[in-house]
Amino acid sequence: MKQIGSRIKELRREKGMTLKELGNAIDFNYSNLSKIERGDRKPTLELLESLAEYFDKDVSFFFGTREEIPEEIQELGVEWVTFSEEMKSKNISLSELKVLAETLATIKNNSND
């Protein structure tokens, strides 16, 4: 999530704001905002929406350029991008997720029989 934190910090600095000023502007604890900027804490979707509104950006701005996000993820939306980032941070690959999904589908199908 460091990428997201870096983008938040970049926007804040472009406006010449301190963490405390930004925290007050969006009604969010500046100490937690600092942790998010450093990558020590994950932002919630609600926080990203507040920041996007405040800075007049699309929420997708925080996840990188469209070229940096795989096309199949772009089509799924912000929640899936967040999920993808979380899986990457846990070293879980897309192929491992596909195997898990197939296993869950098999279990679900077997329980419906």
PDB file of C-alpha atoms in Angstrom:
ATOM      1  CA  MET A   1       0.000   0.000   0.000  1.00  0.00           C
ATOM      2  CA  LYS A   2       3.027   2.271  -0.123  1.00  0.00           C
ATOM      3  CA  GLN A   3       2.033   3.344  -3.623  1.00  0.00           C
ATOM      4  CA  ILE A   4      -1.288   4.643  -2.316  1.00  0.00           C
ATOM      5  CA  GLY A   5       0.407   6.432   0.573  1.00  0.00           C
ATOM      6  CA  SER A   6       2.891   8.054  -1.784  1.00  0.00           C
ATOM      7  CA  ARG A   7       0.087   9.346  -3.959  1.00  0.00           C
ATOM      8  CA  ILE A   8      -1.736  10.790  -0.934  1.00  0.00           C
ATOM      9  CA  LYS A   9       1.462  12.471   0.228  1.00  0.00           C
ATOM     10  CA  GLU A  10       2.080  13.849  -3.258  1.00  0.00           C
ATOM     11  CA  LEU A  11      -1.385  15.447  -3.396  1.00  0.00           C
ATOM     12  CA  ARG A  12      -1.071  16.823   0.129  1.00  0.00           C
ATOM     13  CA  ARG A  13       2.306  18.388  -0.579  1.00  0.00           C
ATOM     14  CA  GLU A  14       1.105  19.852  -3.878  1.00  0.00           C
ATOM     15  CA  LYS A  15      -1.493  21.746  -1.847  1.00  0.00           C
ATOM     16  CA  GLY A  16       1.152  22.738   0.707  1.00  0.00           C
ATOM     17  CA  MET A  17      -0.738  21.058   3.522  1.00  0.00           C
ATOM     18  CA  THR A  18       0.465  19.426   6.698  1.00  0.00           C
ATOM     19  CA  LEU A  19      -0.900  16.057   7.780  1.00  0.00           C
ATOM     20  CA  LYS A  20      -2.892  17.818  10.484  1.00  0.00           C
ATOM     21  CA  GLU A  21      -4.437  20.262   8.009  1.00  0.00           C
ATOM     22  CA  LEU A  22      -5.459  17.477   5.649  1.00  0.00           C
ATOM     23  CA  GLY A  23      -6.782  15.383   8.522  1.00  0.00           C
ATOM     24  CA  ASN A  24      -8.921  18.307   9.688  1.00  0.00           C
ATOM     25  CA  ALA A  25     -10.135  18.998   6.146  1.00  0.00           C
ATOM     26  CA  ILE A  26     -11.417  15.452   5.642  1.00  0.00           C
ATOM     27  CA  ASP A  27     -12.251  14.750   9.308  1.00  0.00           C
ATOM     28  CA  PHE A  28      -9.640  12.003   9.695  1.00  0.00           C
ATOM     29  CA  ASN A  29      -7.008  11.465  12.387  1.00  0.00           C
ATOM     30  CA  TYR A  30      -3.728  12.925  11.107  1.00  0.00           C
ATOM     31  CA  SER A  31      -1.652  10.335  12.971  1.00  0.00           C
ATOM     32  CA  ASN A  32      -3.420   7.524  11.119  1.00  0.00           C
ATOM     33  CA  LEU A  33      -3.075   9.480   7.894  1.00  0.00           C
ATOM     34  CA  SER A  34       0.682   9.583   8.493  1.00  0.00           C
ATOM     35  CA  LYS A  35       0.760   5.801   8.932  1.00  0.00           C
ATOM     36  CA  ILE A  36      -1.106   5.377   5.647  1.00  0.00           C
ATOM     37  CA  GLU A  37       1.314   7.686   3.833  1.00  0.00           C
ATOM     38  CA  ARG A  38       4.248   5.642   5.140  1.00  0.00           C
ATOM     39  CA  GLY A  39       2.580   2.377   4.141  1.00  0.00           C
ATOM     40  CA  ASP A  40       2.259   1.190   7.737  1.00  0.00           C
ATOM     41  CA  ARG A  41      -1.532   1.121   7.609  1.00  0.00           C
ATOM     42  CA  LYS A  42      -4.042   0.323   4.859  1.00  0.00           C
ATOM     43  CA  PRO A  43      -6.564   2.965   3.887  1.00  0.00           C
ATOM     44  CA  THR A  44     -10.247   2.140   3.816  1.00  0.00           C
ATOM     45  CA  LEU A  45     -12.262   2.648   0.676  1.00  0.00           C
ATOM     46  CA  GLU A  46     -14.217   5.337   2.538  1.00  0.00           C
ATOM     47  CA  LEU A  47     -11.021   7.263   3.244  1.00  0.00           C
ATOM     48  CA  LEU A  48      -9.920   7.005  -0.373  1.00  0.00           C
ATOM     49  CA  GLU A  49     -13.331   8.259  -1.472  1.00  0.00           C
ATOM     50  CA  SER A  50     -13.030  11.234   0.911  1.00  0.00           C
ATOM     51  CA  LEU A  51      -9.548  12.031  -0.357  1.00  0.00           C
ATOM     52  CA  ALA A  52     -10.627  11.667  -3.979  1.00  0.00           C
ATOM     53  CA  GLU A  53     -13.511  14.060  -3.411  1.00  0.00           C
ATOM     54  CA  TYR A  54     -11.330  16.552  -1.532  1.00  0.00           C
ATOM     55  CA  PHE A  55      -8.585  16.547  -4.176  1.00  0.00           C
ATOM     56  CA  ASP A  56     -11.058  16.290  -7.061  1.00  0.00           C
ATOM     57  CA  LYS A  57      -9.594  13.006  -8.302  1.00  0.00           C
ATOM     58  CA  ASP A  58     -11.036   9.661  -9.269  1.00  0.00           C
ATOM     59  CA  VAL A  59     -10.467   6.980  -6.623  1.00  0.00           C
ATOM     60  CA  SER A  60      -8.495   5.009  -9.204  1.00  0.00           C
ATOM     61  CA  PHE A  61      -5.791   7.719  -9.030  1.00  0.00           C
ATOM     62  CA  PHE A  62      -4.509   6.167  -5.801  1.00  0.00           C
ATOM     63  CA  PHE A  63      -3.887   2.803  -7.452  1.00  0.00           C
ATOM     64  CA  GLY A  64      -1.695   4.049 -10.268  1.00  0.00           C
ATOM     65  CA  THR A  65      -2.153   4.799 -13.900  1.00  0.00           C
ATOM     66  CA  ARG A  66      -4.466   2.607 -15.908  1.00  0.00           C
ATOM     67  CA  GLU A  67      -1.386   1.195 -17.613  1.00  0.00           C
ATOM     68  CA  GLU A  68      -0.055  -0.008 -14.234  1.00  0.00           C
ATOM     69  CA  ILE A  69      -3.269  -1.878 -13.397  1.00  0.00           C
ATOM     70  CA  PRO A  70      -3.921  -5.101 -15.332  1.00  0.00           C
ATOM     71  CA  GLU A  71      -6.881  -4.764 -17.708  1.00  0.00           C
ATOM     72  CA  GLU A  72      -8.824  -7.606 -16.089  1.00  0.00           C
ATOM     73  CA  ILE A  73      -8.588  -5.795 -12.741  1.00  0.00           C
ATOM     74  CA  GLN A  74      -9.602  -2.417 -14.236  1.00  0.00           C
ATOM     75  CA  GLU A  75     -12.836  -3.965 -15.477  1.00  0.00           C
ATOM     76  CA  LEU A  76     -13.711  -5.228 -11.998  1.00  0.00           C
ATOM     77  CA  GLY A  77     -13.643  -1.850 -10.218  1.00  0.00           C
ATOM     78  CA  VAL A  78     -12.071  -0.241  -7.165  1.00  0.00           C
ATOM     79  CA  GLU A  79     -12.987  -2.906  -4.621  1.00  0.00           C
ATOM     80  CA  TRP A  80     -11.268  -5.550  -6.707  1.00  0.00           C
ATOM     81  CA  VAL A  81      -8.225  -3.338  -7.161  1.00  0.00           C
ATOM     82  CA  THR A  82      -8.032  -2.978  -3.373  1.00  0.00           C
ATOM     83  CA  PHE A  83      -8.428  -6.739  -2.994  1.00  0.00           C
ATOM     84  CA  SER A  84      -5.709  -7.303  -5.592  1.00  0.00           C
ATOM     85  CA  GLU A  85      -3.310  -5.001  -3.749  1.00  0.00           C
ATOM     86  CA  GLU A  86      -4.014  -6.834  -0.503  1.00  0.00           C
ATOM     87  CA  MET A  87      -3.349 -10.216  -2.122  1.00  0.00           C
ATOM     88  CA  LYS A  88      -0.071  -8.921  -3.580  1.00  0.00           C
ATOM     89  CA  SER A  89       0.999  -7.692  -0.155  1.00  0.00           C
ATOM     90  CA  LYS A  90       0.409 -11.227   1.158  1.00  0.00           C
ATOM     91  CA  ASN A  91       2.325 -12.822  -1.740  1.00  0.00           C
ATOM     92  CA  ILE A  92      -0.791 -14.558  -3.077  1.00  0.00           C
ATOM     93  CA  SER A  93      -0.652 -14.868  -6.861  1.00  0.00           C
ATOM     94  CA  LEU A  94      -3.506 -14.662  -9.326  1.00  0.00           C
ATOM     95  CA  SER A  95      -3.025 -18.323 -10.225  1.00  0.00           C
ATOM     96  CA  GLU A  96      -3.317 -19.289  -6.543  1.00  0.00           C
ATOM     97  CA  LEU A  97      -6.537 -17.282  -6.288  1.00  0.00           C
ATOM     98  CA  LYS A  98      -7.894 -19.043  -9.379  1.00  0.00           C
ATOM     99  CA  VAL A  99      -7.167 -22.448  -7.808  1.00  0.00           C
ATOM    100  CA  LEU A 100      -8.881 -21.317  -4.613  1.00  0.00           C
ATOM    101  CA  ALA A 101     -11.917 -20.090  -6.565  1.00  0.00           C
ATOM    102  CA  GLU A 102     -12.159 -23.377  -8.459  1.00  0.00           C
ATOM    103  CA  THR A 103     -11.909 -25.334  -5.211  1.00  0.00           C
ATOM    104  CA  LEU A 104     -14.639 -23.228  -3.606  1.00  0.00           C
ATOM    105  CA  ALA A 105     -16.866 -23.657  -6.669  1.00  0.00           C
ATOM    106  CA  THR A 106     -16.377 -27.439  -6.521  1.00  0.00           C
ATOM    107  CA  ILE A 107     -17.230 -27.542  -2.815  1.00  0.00           C
ATOM    108  CA  LYS A 108     -20.276 -25.347  -3.413  1.00  0.00           C
ATOM    109  CA  ASN A 109     -21.473 -27.522  -6.312  1.00  0.00           C
ATOM    110  CA  ASN A 110     -20.991 -30.716  -4.283  1.00  0.00           C
ATOM    111  CA  SER A 111     -22.964 -29.309  -1.353  1.00  0.00           C
ATOM    112  CA  ASN A 112     -25.863 -28.395  -3.667  1.00  0.00           C
ATOM    113  CA  ASP A 113     -26.152 -31.979  -4.992  1.00  0.00           C
TER     114      ASP A 113
END
